[in-house]
Amino acid sequence: MAIQRNAPPVDVNKRRIINGTEADVIQLYPMRHKFAWEYYNSANSNHWLPTEISMQLDIEQWKSPTALSADEKSAFETVLGFFTTADSIAANNVVMGFYKHVTSPEIRMYLLRQAYEEAIHTHAYQYIVESLGMNEAKIFNMYREVDSIFNKEEFILGFNEGIFDSSFKTGDFEADQKFLENWCVFSLILEGIFFYSSFAVVLGFKRQNKLPGSVEQIEYIMRDESMHLNFGIEIIQGLKKENPELWTPDFQARITDLVVKATKLEYTFAQEVFPKGIFGLNAEGFKNYIEYIADRRLERVGLTKQFGSQNPFPWMSEAIDLSKKKNFFETRVTEYQTGGTLSW
Ligand code: FE
Protein backbone atom coordinates (compact mmCIF):
# COMPACT_ATOMS: atom_id res chain seq x y z
CA MET A 1 0.00 0.00 0.00
CA ALA A 2 1.32 3.41 -0.91
CA ILE A 3 0.84 6.37 1.40
CA GLN A 4 -0.20 9.54 -0.34
CA ARG A 5 1.76 12.41 1.20
CA ASN A 6 -0.19 15.52 2.21
CA ALA A 7 -3.46 13.99 1.01
CA PRO A 8 -6.65 15.64 2.35
CA PRO A 9 -7.69 14.40 5.84
CA VAL A 10 -9.82 11.28 6.12
CA ASP A 11 -13.52 12.13 6.01
CA VAL A 12 -15.33 10.24 8.78
CA ASN A 13 -18.51 10.08 6.72
CA LYS A 14 -16.71 8.21 3.97
CA ARG A 15 -15.40 5.49 6.28
CA ARG A 16 -16.84 2.10 5.44
CA ILE A 17 -16.85 -1.45 6.77
CA ILE A 18 -15.68 -2.64 3.35
CA ASN A 19 -14.42 -0.78 0.30
CA GLY A 20 -13.07 2.21 2.25
CA THR A 21 -9.86 3.95 1.27
CA GLU A 22 -6.35 2.63 1.85
CA ALA A 23 -5.50 5.26 4.47
CA ASP A 24 -8.49 4.13 6.55
CA VAL A 25 -6.95 0.90 7.74
CA ILE A 26 -3.92 2.37 9.51
CA GLN A 27 -5.65 5.42 10.97
CA LEU A 28 -7.90 4.70 13.96
CA TYR A 29 -9.38 8.21 14.04
CA PRO A 30 -11.73 9.71 13.03
CA MET A 31 -13.69 6.70 14.26
CA ARG A 32 -16.97 5.85 12.58
CA HIS A 33 -17.88 2.35 13.81
CA LYS A 34 -17.77 3.19 17.51
CA PHE A 35 -19.64 0.03 18.53
CA ALA A 36 -16.55 -1.96 17.54
CA TRP A 37 -14.38 0.02 19.94
CA GLU A 38 -16.86 -0.72 22.73
CA TYR A 39 -16.75 -4.42 21.90
CA TYR A 40 -12.96 -4.32 21.91
CA ASN A 41 -12.92 -2.77 25.39
CA SER A 42 -15.55 -5.14 26.84
CA ALA A 43 -13.70 -8.13 25.43
CA ASN A 44 -10.49 -6.99 27.08
CA SER A 45 -12.22 -6.65 30.42
CA ASN A 46 -13.48 -10.24 30.02
CA HIS A 47 -9.98 -11.63 29.57
CA TRP A 48 -9.40 -15.14 30.93
CA LEU A 49 -7.08 -18.08 30.41
CA PRO A 50 -7.90 -21.80 30.60
CA THR A 51 -4.96 -22.59 32.87
CA GLU A 52 -6.41 -20.33 35.60
CA ILE A 53 -9.32 -22.71 36.20
CA SER A 54 -8.91 -25.69 38.51
CA MET A 55 -9.61 -29.06 36.88
CA GLN A 56 -9.06 -31.11 40.05
CA LEU A 57 -12.68 -32.21 40.61
CA ASP A 58 -13.10 -33.03 36.93
CA ILE A 59 -10.03 -35.26 37.05
CA GLU A 60 -11.45 -37.13 40.05
CA GLN A 61 -14.89 -37.49 38.46
CA TRP A 62 -13.51 -38.61 35.10
CA LYS A 63 -11.43 -41.34 36.79
CA SER A 64 -14.20 -42.46 39.13
CA PRO A 65 -16.15 -45.50 37.89
CA THR A 66 -19.43 -44.10 39.24
CA ALA A 67 -19.39 -40.29 38.93
CA LEU A 68 -20.32 -40.23 35.23
CA SER A 69 -22.29 -42.74 33.15
CA ALA A 70 -20.89 -44.14 29.90
CA ASP A 71 -23.48 -42.09 27.98
CA GLU A 72 -22.42 -38.91 29.76
CA LYS A 73 -18.76 -39.53 29.00
CA SER A 74 -19.46 -40.23 25.38
CA ALA A 75 -21.67 -37.11 25.06
CA PHE A 76 -18.94 -34.97 26.59
CA GLU A 77 -16.31 -36.40 24.22
CA THR A 78 -18.47 -35.77 21.16
CA VAL A 79 -19.14 -32.21 22.24
CA LEU A 80 -15.39 -31.63 22.64
CA GLY A 81 -14.80 -33.32 19.28
CA PHE A 82 -17.03 -30.71 17.67
CA PHE A 83 -15.67 -27.73 19.63
CA THR A 84 -11.98 -28.44 18.99
CA THR A 85 -12.18 -28.00 15.25
CA ALA A 86 -15.05 -25.48 15.22
CA ASP A 87 -13.04 -22.81 17.03
CA SER A 88 -10.07 -23.35 14.72
CA ILE A 89 -12.40 -22.87 11.75
CA ALA A 90 -13.78 -19.71 13.34
CA ALA A 91 -10.26 -18.32 13.97
CA ASN A 92 -9.16 -18.99 10.41
CA ASN A 93 -12.19 -17.24 9.04
CA VAL A 94 -11.70 -14.15 11.19
CA VAL A 95 -8.10 -13.81 10.04
CA MET A 96 -8.30 -14.95 6.43
CA GLY A 97 -11.93 -14.29 5.55
CA PHE A 98 -12.97 -11.13 7.43
CA TYR A 99 -9.89 -9.15 8.44
CA LYS A 100 -8.27 -8.63 5.07
CA HIS A 101 -11.37 -7.11 3.49
CA VAL A 102 -12.50 -4.89 6.37
CA THR A 103 -11.46 -1.24 5.96
CA SER A 104 -12.61 0.05 9.35
CA PRO A 105 -9.62 0.09 11.74
CA GLU A 106 -11.76 -0.13 14.89
CA ILE A 107 -13.53 -3.20 13.48
CA ARG A 108 -10.12 -4.65 12.73
CA MET A 109 -9.11 -4.01 16.37
CA TYR A 110 -12.01 -6.12 17.62
CA LEU A 111 -11.30 -8.82 15.02
CA LEU A 112 -7.75 -9.11 16.32
CA ARG A 113 -9.13 -9.59 19.82
CA GLN A 114 -11.74 -12.07 18.55
CA ALA A 115 -9.08 -14.10 16.76
CA TYR A 116 -7.11 -14.35 20.01
CA GLU A 117 -10.26 -15.45 21.86
CA GLU A 118 -10.80 -18.25 19.34
CA ALA A 119 -7.23 -19.38 20.09
CA ILE A 120 -7.99 -19.29 23.83
CA HIS A 121 -11.04 -21.48 23.19
CA THR A 122 -9.03 -24.06 21.29
CA HIS A 123 -6.53 -23.91 24.16
CA ALA A 124 -9.36 -24.55 26.66
CA TYR A 125 -10.41 -27.75 24.85
CA GLN A 126 -6.81 -28.86 24.64
CA TYR A 127 -6.47 -28.19 28.37
CA ILE A 128 -9.60 -30.19 29.22
CA VAL A 129 -8.52 -33.11 27.02
CA GLU A 130 -5.04 -33.10 28.54
CA SER A 131 -6.24 -32.69 32.14
CA LEU A 132 -8.69 -35.57 31.90
CA GLY A 133 -6.15 -37.77 30.11
CA MET A 134 -8.45 -38.25 27.13
CA ASN A 135 -7.18 -39.68 23.88
CA GLU A 136 -6.11 -36.54 21.97
CA ALA A 137 -5.93 -38.31 18.62
CA LYS A 138 -9.51 -39.50 19.02
CA ILE A 139 -11.00 -36.17 20.11
CA PHE A 140 -9.13 -33.95 17.65
CA ASN A 141 -9.86 -36.28 14.73
CA MET A 142 -13.59 -36.68 15.42
CA TYR A 143 -14.57 -34.22 12.71
CA ARG A 144 -13.36 -36.75 10.18
CA GLU A 145 -14.90 -39.78 11.85
CA VAL A 146 -18.25 -38.72 13.28
CA ASP A 147 -20.80 -37.98 10.55
CA SER A 148 -22.81 -35.40 12.44
CA ILE A 149 -19.66 -33.35 13.23
CA PHE A 150 -18.28 -33.77 9.71
CA ASN A 151 -21.56 -32.59 8.16
CA LYS A 152 -21.67 -29.39 10.21
CA GLU A 153 -18.03 -28.52 9.64
CA GLU A 154 -18.13 -29.36 5.96
CA PHE A 155 -21.17 -27.10 5.58
CA ILE A 156 -19.25 -24.19 7.14
CA LEU A 157 -15.96 -24.82 5.35
CA GLY A 158 -17.77 -24.65 2.01
CA PHE A 159 -18.19 -20.92 2.62
CA ASN A 160 -14.44 -20.34 2.94
CA GLU A 161 -14.01 -21.36 -0.68
CA GLY A 162 -13.72 -18.24 -2.77
CA ILE A 163 -13.20 -15.90 0.20
CA PHE A 164 -9.84 -17.50 1.06
CA ASP A 165 -8.75 -17.31 -2.57
CA SER A 166 -5.90 -14.80 -2.89
CA SER A 167 -7.61 -13.22 -5.90
CA PHE A 168 -10.88 -12.57 -4.01
CA LYS A 169 -11.57 -8.84 -3.64
CA THR A 170 -14.63 -6.93 -2.52
CA GLY A 171 -15.74 -3.97 -4.65
CA ASP A 172 -18.35 -5.38 -7.00
CA PHE A 173 -21.89 -6.49 -6.29
CA GLU A 174 -21.23 -10.22 -6.49
CA ALA A 175 -18.10 -10.18 -4.31
CA ASP A 176 -19.67 -7.86 -1.72
CA GLN A 177 -22.69 -10.13 -1.49
CA LYS A 178 -20.44 -13.14 -1.07
CA PHE A 179 -18.63 -11.33 1.72
CA LEU A 180 -21.91 -10.51 3.47
CA GLU A 181 -23.03 -14.12 3.04
CA ASN A 182 -19.79 -15.27 4.68
CA TRP A 183 -20.49 -13.06 7.70
CA CYS A 184 -24.07 -14.34 7.96
CA VAL A 185 -22.87 -17.95 7.85
CA PHE A 186 -20.08 -17.54 10.39
CA SER A 187 -21.92 -15.37 12.90
CA LEU A 188 -25.51 -16.54 12.66
CA ILE A 189 -24.87 -20.21 11.90
CA LEU A 190 -21.45 -21.25 13.22
CA GLU A 191 -21.38 -19.04 16.30
CA GLY A 192 -25.14 -18.57 16.66
CA ILE A 193 -26.51 -22.10 16.07
CA PHE A 194 -23.80 -24.76 15.76
CA PHE A 195 -22.36 -24.11 19.23
CA TYR A 196 -25.66 -24.13 21.04
CA SER A 197 -26.65 -27.76 21.48
CA SER A 198 -23.12 -28.37 22.74
CA PHE A 199 -23.51 -25.46 25.17
CA ALA A 200 -26.80 -27.01 26.33
CA VAL A 201 -25.02 -30.32 26.97
CA VAL A 202 -22.36 -28.59 29.04
CA LEU A 203 -24.97 -26.68 31.05
CA GLY A 204 -26.72 -30.02 31.58
CA PHE A 205 -23.53 -31.18 33.33
CA LYS A 206 -23.53 -27.98 35.37
CA ARG A 207 -27.05 -28.61 36.61
CA GLN A 208 -25.87 -31.98 37.96
CA ASN A 209 -22.68 -30.52 39.52
CA LYS A 210 -20.59 -32.62 37.16
CA LEU A 211 -17.24 -31.62 35.58
CA PRO A 212 -17.26 -28.15 37.22
CA GLY A 213 -13.88 -27.05 35.82
CA SER A 214 -14.79 -27.95 32.25
CA VAL A 215 -18.18 -26.32 32.75
CA GLU A 216 -16.53 -23.12 33.95
CA GLN A 217 -14.16 -23.07 30.96
CA ILE A 218 -17.08 -23.43 28.60
CA GLU A 219 -19.12 -20.77 30.42
CA TYR A 220 -16.34 -18.27 29.63
CA ILE A 221 -16.37 -19.50 26.05
CA MET A 222 -20.15 -18.99 25.93
CA ARG A 223 -19.72 -15.45 27.16
CA ASP A 224 -17.11 -14.72 24.47
CA GLU A 225 -19.16 -16.43 21.78
CA SER A 226 -22.30 -14.51 22.59
CA MET A 227 -20.24 -11.33 22.06
CA HIS A 228 -18.94 -12.68 18.74
CA LEU A 229 -22.52 -13.39 17.69
CA ASN A 230 -23.77 -9.94 18.72
CA PHE A 231 -20.80 -8.26 17.06
CA GLY A 232 -21.50 -10.25 13.88
CA ILE A 233 -25.10 -9.04 13.95
CA GLU A 234 -23.87 -5.43 14.28
CA ILE A 235 -21.64 -5.99 11.25
CA ILE A 236 -24.43 -7.54 9.18
CA GLN A 237 -26.70 -4.60 10.07
CA GLY A 238 -23.86 -2.18 9.29
CA LEU A 239 -23.12 -3.78 5.92
CA LYS A 240 -26.83 -3.62 5.08
CA LYS A 241 -26.95 0.05 6.00
CA GLU A 242 -23.83 0.99 4.04
CA ASN A 243 -24.68 -1.26 1.06
CA PRO A 244 -28.48 -1.60 0.96
CA GLU A 245 -28.36 -2.90 -2.62
CA LEU A 246 -26.83 -6.18 -1.37
CA TRP A 247 -29.89 -7.18 0.70
CA THR A 248 -32.03 -8.37 -2.22
CA PRO A 249 -35.10 -10.61 -1.80
CA ASP A 250 -33.09 -13.44 -3.40
CA PHE A 251 -30.26 -12.93 -0.96
CA GLN A 252 -32.66 -12.89 2.01
CA ALA A 253 -34.22 -16.14 0.79
CA ARG A 254 -30.75 -17.70 0.41
CA ILE A 255 -29.69 -16.81 3.97
CA THR A 256 -33.02 -18.01 5.38
CA ASP A 257 -32.61 -21.29 3.51
CA LEU A 258 -29.05 -21.74 4.86
CA VAL A 259 -30.29 -21.15 8.42
CA VAL A 260 -33.03 -23.76 7.93
CA LYS A 261 -30.52 -26.32 6.56
CA ALA A 262 -28.10 -25.59 9.42
CA THR A 263 -30.88 -26.02 11.97
CA LYS A 264 -31.50 -29.55 10.67
CA LEU A 265 -27.80 -30.39 10.79
CA GLU A 266 -27.67 -29.12 14.35
CA TYR A 267 -30.51 -31.20 15.71
CA THR A 268 -29.23 -34.27 13.86
CA PHE A 269 -25.96 -33.69 15.70
CA ALA A 270 -27.82 -33.36 19.02
CA GLN A 271 -29.66 -36.62 18.35
CA GLU A 272 -26.35 -38.42 17.82
CA VAL A 273 -24.80 -36.96 20.94
CA PHE A 274 -27.84 -38.04 22.97
CA PRO A 275 -29.08 -41.27 21.43
CA LYS A 276 -30.91 -42.06 24.68
CA GLY A 277 -31.16 -38.59 26.20
CA ILE A 278 -29.51 -37.59 29.49
CA PHE A 279 -30.19 -35.00 32.18
CA GLY A 280 -33.78 -34.89 30.96
CA LEU A 281 -32.58 -33.43 27.67
CA ASN A 282 -34.06 -35.40 24.81
CA ALA A 283 -33.98 -35.28 21.04
CA GLU A 284 -37.37 -33.60 20.71
CA GLY A 285 -36.37 -30.92 23.23
CA PHE A 286 -33.19 -30.24 21.30
CA LYS A 287 -35.06 -29.95 18.02
CA ASN A 288 -37.37 -27.32 19.50
CA TYR A 289 -34.53 -25.51 21.21
CA ILE A 290 -32.44 -25.25 18.04
CA GLU A 291 -35.48 -24.11 16.05
CA TYR A 292 -36.21 -21.52 18.71
CA ILE A 293 -32.70 -20.02 18.60
CA ALA A 294 -32.60 -20.19 14.77
CA ASP A 295 -35.77 -18.04 14.70
CA ARG A 296 -34.11 -15.55 17.07
CA ARG A 297 -31.03 -15.28 14.80
CA LEU A 298 -33.21 -14.67 11.73
CA GLU A 299 -35.22 -11.98 13.50
CA ARG A 300 -32.10 -10.18 14.74
CA VAL A 301 -31.02 -9.45 11.15
CA GLY A 302 -34.51 -8.59 9.95
CA LEU A 303 -35.45 -11.94 8.37
CA THR A 304 -38.72 -13.80 8.96
CA LYS A 305 -38.73 -16.58 11.56
CA GLN A 306 -39.28 -20.05 10.11
CA PHE A 307 -40.25 -22.42 12.91
CA GLY A 308 -42.31 -20.75 15.64
CA SER A 309 -41.04 -23.23 18.29
CA GLN A 310 -41.21 -22.45 21.99
CA ASN A 311 -38.05 -22.57 24.09
CA PRO A 312 -38.08 -25.94 25.91
CA PHE A 313 -34.91 -25.07 27.87
CA PRO A 314 -35.58 -21.60 29.33
CA TRP A 315 -32.76 -22.26 31.84
CA MET A 316 -30.33 -22.18 28.89
CA SER A 317 -31.06 -18.54 28.13
CA GLU A 318 -30.86 -17.72 31.83
CA ALA A 319 -27.51 -19.52 32.14
CA ILE A 320 -26.10 -17.66 29.15
CA ASP A 321 -27.25 -14.33 30.59
CA LEU A 322 -25.73 -15.26 33.95
CA SER A 323 -22.42 -16.24 32.43
CA LYS A 324 -22.31 -12.85 30.74
CA LYS A 325 -22.56 -11.16 34.10
CA LYS A 326 -20.09 -13.47 35.79
CA ASN A 327 -17.21 -11.58 37.32
CA PHE A 328 -14.21 -13.55 36.26
CA PHE A 329 -11.81 -11.67 38.44
CA GLU A 330 -13.65 -12.75 41.59
CA THR A 331 -13.43 -16.39 40.55
CA ARG A 332 -9.82 -16.00 39.63
CA VAL A 333 -8.87 -14.59 43.04
CA THR A 334 -10.55 -17.61 44.67
CA GLU A 335 -8.62 -19.94 42.42
CA TYR A 336 -5.33 -18.35 43.38
CA GLN A 337 -6.26 -18.53 47.08
CA THR A 338 -6.93 -22.26 46.92
CA GLY A 339 -3.89 -22.80 44.73
CA GLY A 340 -6.01 -25.24 42.76
CA THR A 341 -4.74 -24.28 39.35
CA LEU A 342 -1.06 -24.66 39.91
CA SER A 343 -0.77 -27.53 42.36
CA TRP A 344 -1.09 -30.52 40.07
FE1 FE B 1 -16.25 -17.05 18.07
Coordinates of C-alpha atoms and ligand atoms in Angstrom, one line a residue:
M1 CA 0.0 0.0 0.0
A2 CA 1.3 3.4 -0.9
I3 CA 0.8 6.4 1.4
Q4 CA -0.2 9.5 -0.3
R5 CA 1.8 12.4 1.2
N6 CA -0.2 15.5 2.2
A7 CA -3.5 14.0 1.0
P8 CA -6.6 15.6 2.3
P9 CA -7.7 14.4 5.8
V10 CA -9.8 11.3 6.1
D11 CA -13.5 12.1 6.0
V12 CA -15.3 10.2 8.8
N13 CA -18.5 10.1 6.7
K14 CA -16.7 8.2 4.0
R15 CA -15.4 5.5 6.3
R16 CA -16.8 2.1 5.4
I17 CA -16.9 -1.5 6.8
I18 CA -15.7 -2.6 3.3
N19 CA -14.4 -0.8 0.3
G20 CA -13.1 2.2 2.3
T21 CA -9.9 4.0 1.3
E22 CA -6.3 2.6 1.8
A23 CA -5.5 5.3 4.5
D24 CA -8.5 4.1 6.5
V25 CA -7.0 0.9 7.7
I26 CA -3.9 2.4 9.5
Q27 CA -5.7 5.4 11.0
L28 CA -7.9 4.7 14.0
Y29 CA -9.4 8.2 14.0
P30 CA -11.7 9.7 13.0
M31 CA -13.7 6.7 14.3
R32 CA -17.0 5.8 12.6
H33 CA -17.9 2.3 13.8
K34 CA -17.8 3.2 17.5
F35 CA -19.6 0.0 18.5
A36 CA -16.5 -2.0 17.5
W37 CA -14.4 0.0 19.9
E38 CA -16.9 -0.7 22.7
Y39 CA -16.7 -4.4 21.9
Y40 CA -13.0 -4.3 21.9
N41 CA -12.9 -2.8 25.4
S42 CA -15.5 -5.1 26.8
A43 CA -13.7 -8.1 25.4
N44 CA -10.5 -7.0 27.1
S45 CA -12.2 -6.7 30.4
N46 CA -13.5 -10.2 30.0
H47 CA -10.0 -11.6 29.6
W48 CA -9.4 -15.1 30.9
L49 CA -7.1 -18.1 30.4
P50 CA -7.9 -21.8 30.6
T51 CA -5.0 -22.6 32.9
E52 CA -6.4 -20.3 35.6
I53 CA -9.3 -22.7 36.2
S54 CA -8.9 -25.7 38.5
M55 CA -9.6 -29.1 36.9
Q56 CA -9.1 -31.1 40.1
L57 CA -12.7 -32.2 40.6
D58 CA -13.1 -33.0 36.9
I59 CA -10.0 -35.3 37.1
E60 CA -11.5 -37.1 40.0
Q61 CA -14.9 -37.5 38.5
W62 CA -13.5 -38.6 35.1
K63 CA -11.4 -41.3 36.8
S64 CA -14.2 -42.5 39.1
P65 CA -16.2 -45.5 37.9
T66 CA -19.4 -44.1 39.2
A67 CA -19.4 -40.3 38.9
L68 CA -20.3 -40.2 35.2
S69 CA -22.3 -42.7 33.2
A70 CA -20.9 -44.1 29.9
D71 CA -23.5 -42.1 28.0
E72 CA -22.4 -38.9 29.8
K73 CA -18.8 -39.5 29.0
S74 CA -19.5 -40.2 25.4
A75 CA -21.7 -37.1 25.1
F76 CA -18.9 -35.0 26.6
E77 CA -16.3 -36.4 24.2
T78 CA -18.5 -35.8 21.2
V79 CA -19.1 -32.2 22.2
L80 CA -15.4 -31.6 22.6
G81 CA -14.8 -33.3 19.3
F82 CA -17.0 -30.7 17.7
F83 CA -15.7 -27.7 19.6
T84 CA -12.0 -28.4 19.0
T85 CA -12.2 -28.0 15.3
A86 CA -15.0 -25.5 15.2
D87 CA -13.0 -22.8 17.0
S88 CA -10.1 -23.3 14.7
I89 CA -12.4 -22.9 11.8
A90 CA -13.8 -19.7 13.3
A91 CA -10.3 -18.3 14.0
N92 CA -9.2 -19.0 10.4
N93 CA -12.2 -17.2 9.0
V94 CA -11.7 -14.2 11.2
V95 CA -8.1 -13.8 10.0
M96 CA -8.3 -15.0 6.4
G97 CA -11.9 -14.3 5.6
F98 CA -13.0 -11.1 7.4
Y99 CA -9.9 -9.2 8.4
K100 CA -8.3 -8.6 5.1
H101 CA -11.4 -7.1 3.5
V102 CA -12.5 -4.9 6.4
T103 CA -11.5 -1.2 6.0
S104 CA -12.6 0.1 9.3
P105 CA -9.6 0.1 11.7
E106 CA -11.8 -0.1 14.9
I107 CA -13.5 -3.2 13.5
R108 CA -10.1 -4.7 12.7
M109 CA -9.1 -4.0 16.4
Y110 CA -12.0 -6.1 17.6
L111 CA -11.3 -8.8 15.0
L112 CA -7.7 -9.1 16.3
R113 CA -9.1 -9.6 19.8
Q114 CA -11.7 -12.1 18.5
A115 CA -9.1 -14.1 16.8
Y116 CA -7.1 -14.3 20.0
E117 CA -10.3 -15.4 21.9
E118 CA -10.8 -18.2 19.3
A119 CA -7.2 -19.4 20.1
I120 CA -8.0 -19.3 23.8
H121 CA -11.0 -21.5 23.2
T122 CA -9.0 -24.1 21.3
H123 CA -6.5 -23.9 24.2
A124 CA -9.4 -24.5 26.7
Y125 CA -10.4 -27.7 24.9
Q126 CA -6.8 -28.9 24.6
Y127 CA -6.5 -28.2 28.4
I128 CA -9.6 -30.2 29.2
V129 CA -8.5 -33.1 27.0
E130 CA -5.0 -33.1 28.5
S131 CA -6.2 -32.7 32.1
L132 CA -8.7 -35.6 31.9
G133 CA -6.1 -37.8 30.1
M134 CA -8.4 -38.3 27.1
N135 CA -7.2 -39.7 23.9
E136 CA -6.1 -36.5 22.0
A137 CA -5.9 -38.3 18.6
K138 CA -9.5 -39.5 19.0
I139 CA -11.0 -36.2 20.1
F140 CA -9.1 -33.9 17.6
N141 CA -9.9 -36.3 14.7
M142 CA -13.6 -36.7 15.4
Y143 CA -14.6 -34.2 12.7
R144 CA -13.4 -36.8 10.2
E145 CA -14.9 -39.8 11.9
V146 CA -18.2 -38.7 13.3
D147 CA -20.8 -38.0 10.5
S148 CA -22.8 -35.4 12.4
I149 CA -19.7 -33.4 13.2
F150 CA -18.3 -33.8 9.7
N151 CA -21.6 -32.6 8.2
K152 CA -21.7 -29.4 10.2
E153 CA -18.0 -28.5 9.6
E154 CA -18.1 -29.4 6.0
F155 CA -21.2 -27.1 5.6
I156 CA -19.3 -24.2 7.1
L157 CA -16.0 -24.8 5.3
G158 CA -17.8 -24.6 2.0
F159 CA -18.2 -20.9 2.6
N160 CA -14.4 -20.3 2.9
E161 CA -14.0 -21.4 -0.7
G162 CA -13.7 -18.2 -2.8
I163 CA -13.2 -15.9 0.2
F164 CA -9.8 -17.5 1.1
D165 CA -8.8 -17.3 -2.6
S166 CA -5.9 -14.8 -2.9
S167 CA -7.6 -13.2 -5.9
F168 CA -10.9 -12.6 -4.0
K169 CA -11.6 -8.8 -3.6
T170 CA -14.6 -6.9 -2.5
G171 CA -15.7 -4.0 -4.6
D172 CA -18.3 -5.4 -7.0
F173 CA -21.9 -6.5 -6.3
E174 CA -21.2 -10.2 -6.5
A175 CA -18.1 -10.2 -4.3
D176 CA -19.7 -7.9 -1.7
Q177 CA -22.7 -10.1 -1.5
K178 CA -20.4 -13.1 -1.1
F179 CA -18.6 -11.3 1.7
L180 CA -21.9 -10.5 3.5
E181 CA -23.0 -14.1 3.0
N182 CA -19.8 -15.3 4.7
W183 CA -20.5 -13.1 7.7
C184 CA -24.1 -14.3 8.0
V185 CA -22.9 -17.9 7.8
F186 CA -20.1 -17.5 10.4
S187 CA -21.9 -15.4 12.9
L188 CA -25.5 -16.5 12.7
I189 CA -24.9 -20.2 11.9
L190 CA -21.4 -21.3 13.2
E191 CA -21.4 -19.0 16.3
G192 CA -25.1 -18.6 16.7
I193 CA -26.5 -22.1 16.1
F194 CA -23.8 -24.8 15.8
F195 CA -22.4 -24.1 19.2
Y196 CA -25.7 -24.1 21.0
S197 CA -26.6 -27.8 21.5
S198 CA -23.1 -28.4 22.7
F199 CA -23.5 -25.5 25.2
A200 CA -26.8 -27.0 26.3
V201 CA -25.0 -30.3 27.0
V202 CA -22.4 -28.6 29.0
L203 CA -25.0 -26.7 31.1
G204 CA -26.7 -30.0 31.6
F205 CA -23.5 -31.2 33.3
K206 CA -23.5 -28.0 35.4
R207 CA -27.1 -28.6 36.6
Q208 CA -25.9 -32.0 38.0
N209 CA -22.7 -30.5 39.5
K210 CA -20.6 -32.6 37.2
L211 CA -17.2 -31.6 35.6
P212 CA -17.3 -28.2 37.2
G213 CA -13.9 -27.0 35.8
S214 CA -14.8 -27.9 32.2
V215 CA -18.2 -26.3 32.7
E216 CA -16.5 -23.1 33.9
Q217 CA -14.2 -23.1 31.0
I218 CA -17.1 -23.4 28.6
E219 CA -19.1 -20.8 30.4
Y220 CA -16.3 -18.3 29.6
I221 CA -16.4 -19.5 26.1
M222 CA -20.1 -19.0 25.9
R223 CA -19.7 -15.4 27.2
D224 CA -17.1 -14.7 24.5
E225 CA -19.2 -16.4 21.8
S226 CA -22.3 -14.5 22.6
M227 CA -20.2 -11.3 22.1
H228 CA -18.9 -12.7 18.7
L229 CA -22.5 -13.4 17.7
N230 CA -23.8 -9.9 18.7
F231 CA -20.8 -8.3 17.1
G232 CA -21.5 -10.3 13.9
I233 CA -25.1 -9.0 13.9
E234 CA -23.9 -5.4 14.3
I235 CA -21.6 -6.0 11.3
I236 CA -24.4 -7.5 9.2
Q237 CA -26.7 -4.6 10.1
G238 CA -23.9 -2.2 9.3
L239 CA -23.1 -3.8 5.9
K240 CA -26.8 -3.6 5.1
K241 CA -27.0 0.0 6.0
E242 CA -23.8 1.0 4.0
N243 CA -24.7 -1.3 1.1
P244 CA -28.5 -1.6 1.0
E245 CA -28.4 -2.9 -2.6
L246 CA -26.8 -6.2 -1.4
W247 CA -29.9 -7.2 0.7
T248 CA -32.0 -8.4 -2.2
P249 CA -35.1 -10.6 -1.8
D250 CA -33.1 -13.4 -3.4
F251 CA -30.3 -12.9 -1.0
Q252 CA -32.7 -12.9 2.0
A253 CA -34.2 -16.1 0.8
R254 CA -30.8 -17.7 0.4
I255 CA -29.7 -16.8 4.0
T256 CA -33.0 -18.0 5.4
D257 CA -32.6 -21.3 3.5
L258 CA -29.1 -21.7 4.9
V259 CA -30.3 -21.2 8.4
V260 CA -33.0 -23.8 7.9
K261 CA -30.5 -26.3 6.6
A262 CA -28.1 -25.6 9.4
T263 CA -30.9 -26.0 12.0
K264 CA -31.5 -29.6 10.7
L265 CA -27.8 -30.4 10.8
E266 CA -27.7 -29.1 14.3
Y267 CA -30.5 -31.2 15.7
T268 CA -29.2 -34.3 13.9
F269 CA -26.0 -33.7 15.7
A270 CA -27.8 -33.4 19.0
Q271 CA -29.7 -36.6 18.4
E272 CA -26.4 -38.4 17.8
V273 CA -24.8 -37.0 20.9
F274 CA -27.8 -38.0 23.0
P275 CA -29.1 -41.3 21.4
K276 CA -30.9 -42.1 24.7
G277 CA -31.2 -38.6 26.2
I278 CA -29.5 -37.6 29.5
F279 CA -30.2 -35.0 32.2
G280 CA -33.8 -34.9 31.0
L281 CA -32.6 -33.4 27.7
N282 CA -34.1 -35.4 24.8
A283 CA -34.0 -35.3 21.0
E284 CA -37.4 -33.6 20.7
G285 CA -36.4 -30.9 23.2
F286 CA -33.2 -30.2 21.3
K287 CA -35.1 -29.9 18.0
N288 CA -37.4 -27.3 19.5
Y289 CA -34.5 -25.5 21.2
I290 CA -32.4 -25.2 18.0
E291 CA -35.5 -24.1 16.1
Y292 CA -36.2 -21.5 18.7
I293 CA -32.7 -20.0 18.6
A294 CA -32.6 -20.2 14.8
D295 CA -35.8 -18.0 14.7
R296 CA -34.1 -15.5 17.1
R297 CA -31.0 -15.3 14.8
L298 CA -33.2 -14.7 11.7
E299 CA -35.2 -12.0 13.5
R300 CA -32.1 -10.2 14.7
V301 CA -31.0 -9.5 11.2
G302 CA -34.5 -8.6 9.9
L303 CA -35.5 -11.9 8.4
T304 CA -38.7 -13.8 9.0
K305 CA -38.7 -16.6 11.6
Q306 CA -39.3 -20.0 10.1
F307 CA -40.2 -22.4 12.9
G308 CA -42.3 -20.8 15.6
S309 CA -41.0 -23.2 18.3
Q310 CA -41.2 -22.5 22.0
N311 CA -38.0 -22.6 24.1
P312 CA -38.1 -25.9 25.9
F313 CA -34.9 -25.1 27.9
P314 CA -35.6 -21.6 29.3
W315 CA -32.8 -22.3 31.8
M316 CA -30.3 -22.2 28.9
S317 CA -31.1 -18.5 28.1
E318 CA -30.9 -17.7 31.8
A319 CA -27.5 -19.5 32.1
I320 CA -26.1 -17.7 29.1
D321 CA -27.2 -14.3 30.6
L322 CA -25.7 -15.3 33.9
S323 CA -22.4 -16.2 32.4
K324 CA -22.3 -12.8 30.7
K325 CA -22.6 -11.2 34.1
K326 CA -20.1 -13.5 35.8
N327 CA -17.2 -11.6 37.3
F328 CA -14.2 -13.6 36.3
F329 CA -11.8 -11.7 38.4
E330 CA -13.6 -12.8 41.6
T331 CA -13.4 -16.4 40.5
R332 CA -9.8 -16.0 39.6
V333 CA -8.9 -14.6 43.0
T334 CA -10.6 -17.6 44.7
E335 CA -8.6 -19.9 42.4
Y336 CA -5.3 -18.4 43.4
Q337 CA -6.3 -18.5 47.1
T338 CA -6.9 -22.3 46.9
G339 CA -3.9 -22.8 44.7
G340 CA -6.0 -25.2 42.8
T341 CA -4.7 -24.3 39.3
L342 CA -1.1 -24.7 39.9
S343 CA -0.8 -27.5 42.4
W344 CA -1.1 -30.5 40.1
Ligands
FE1 FE -16.2 -17.1 18.1

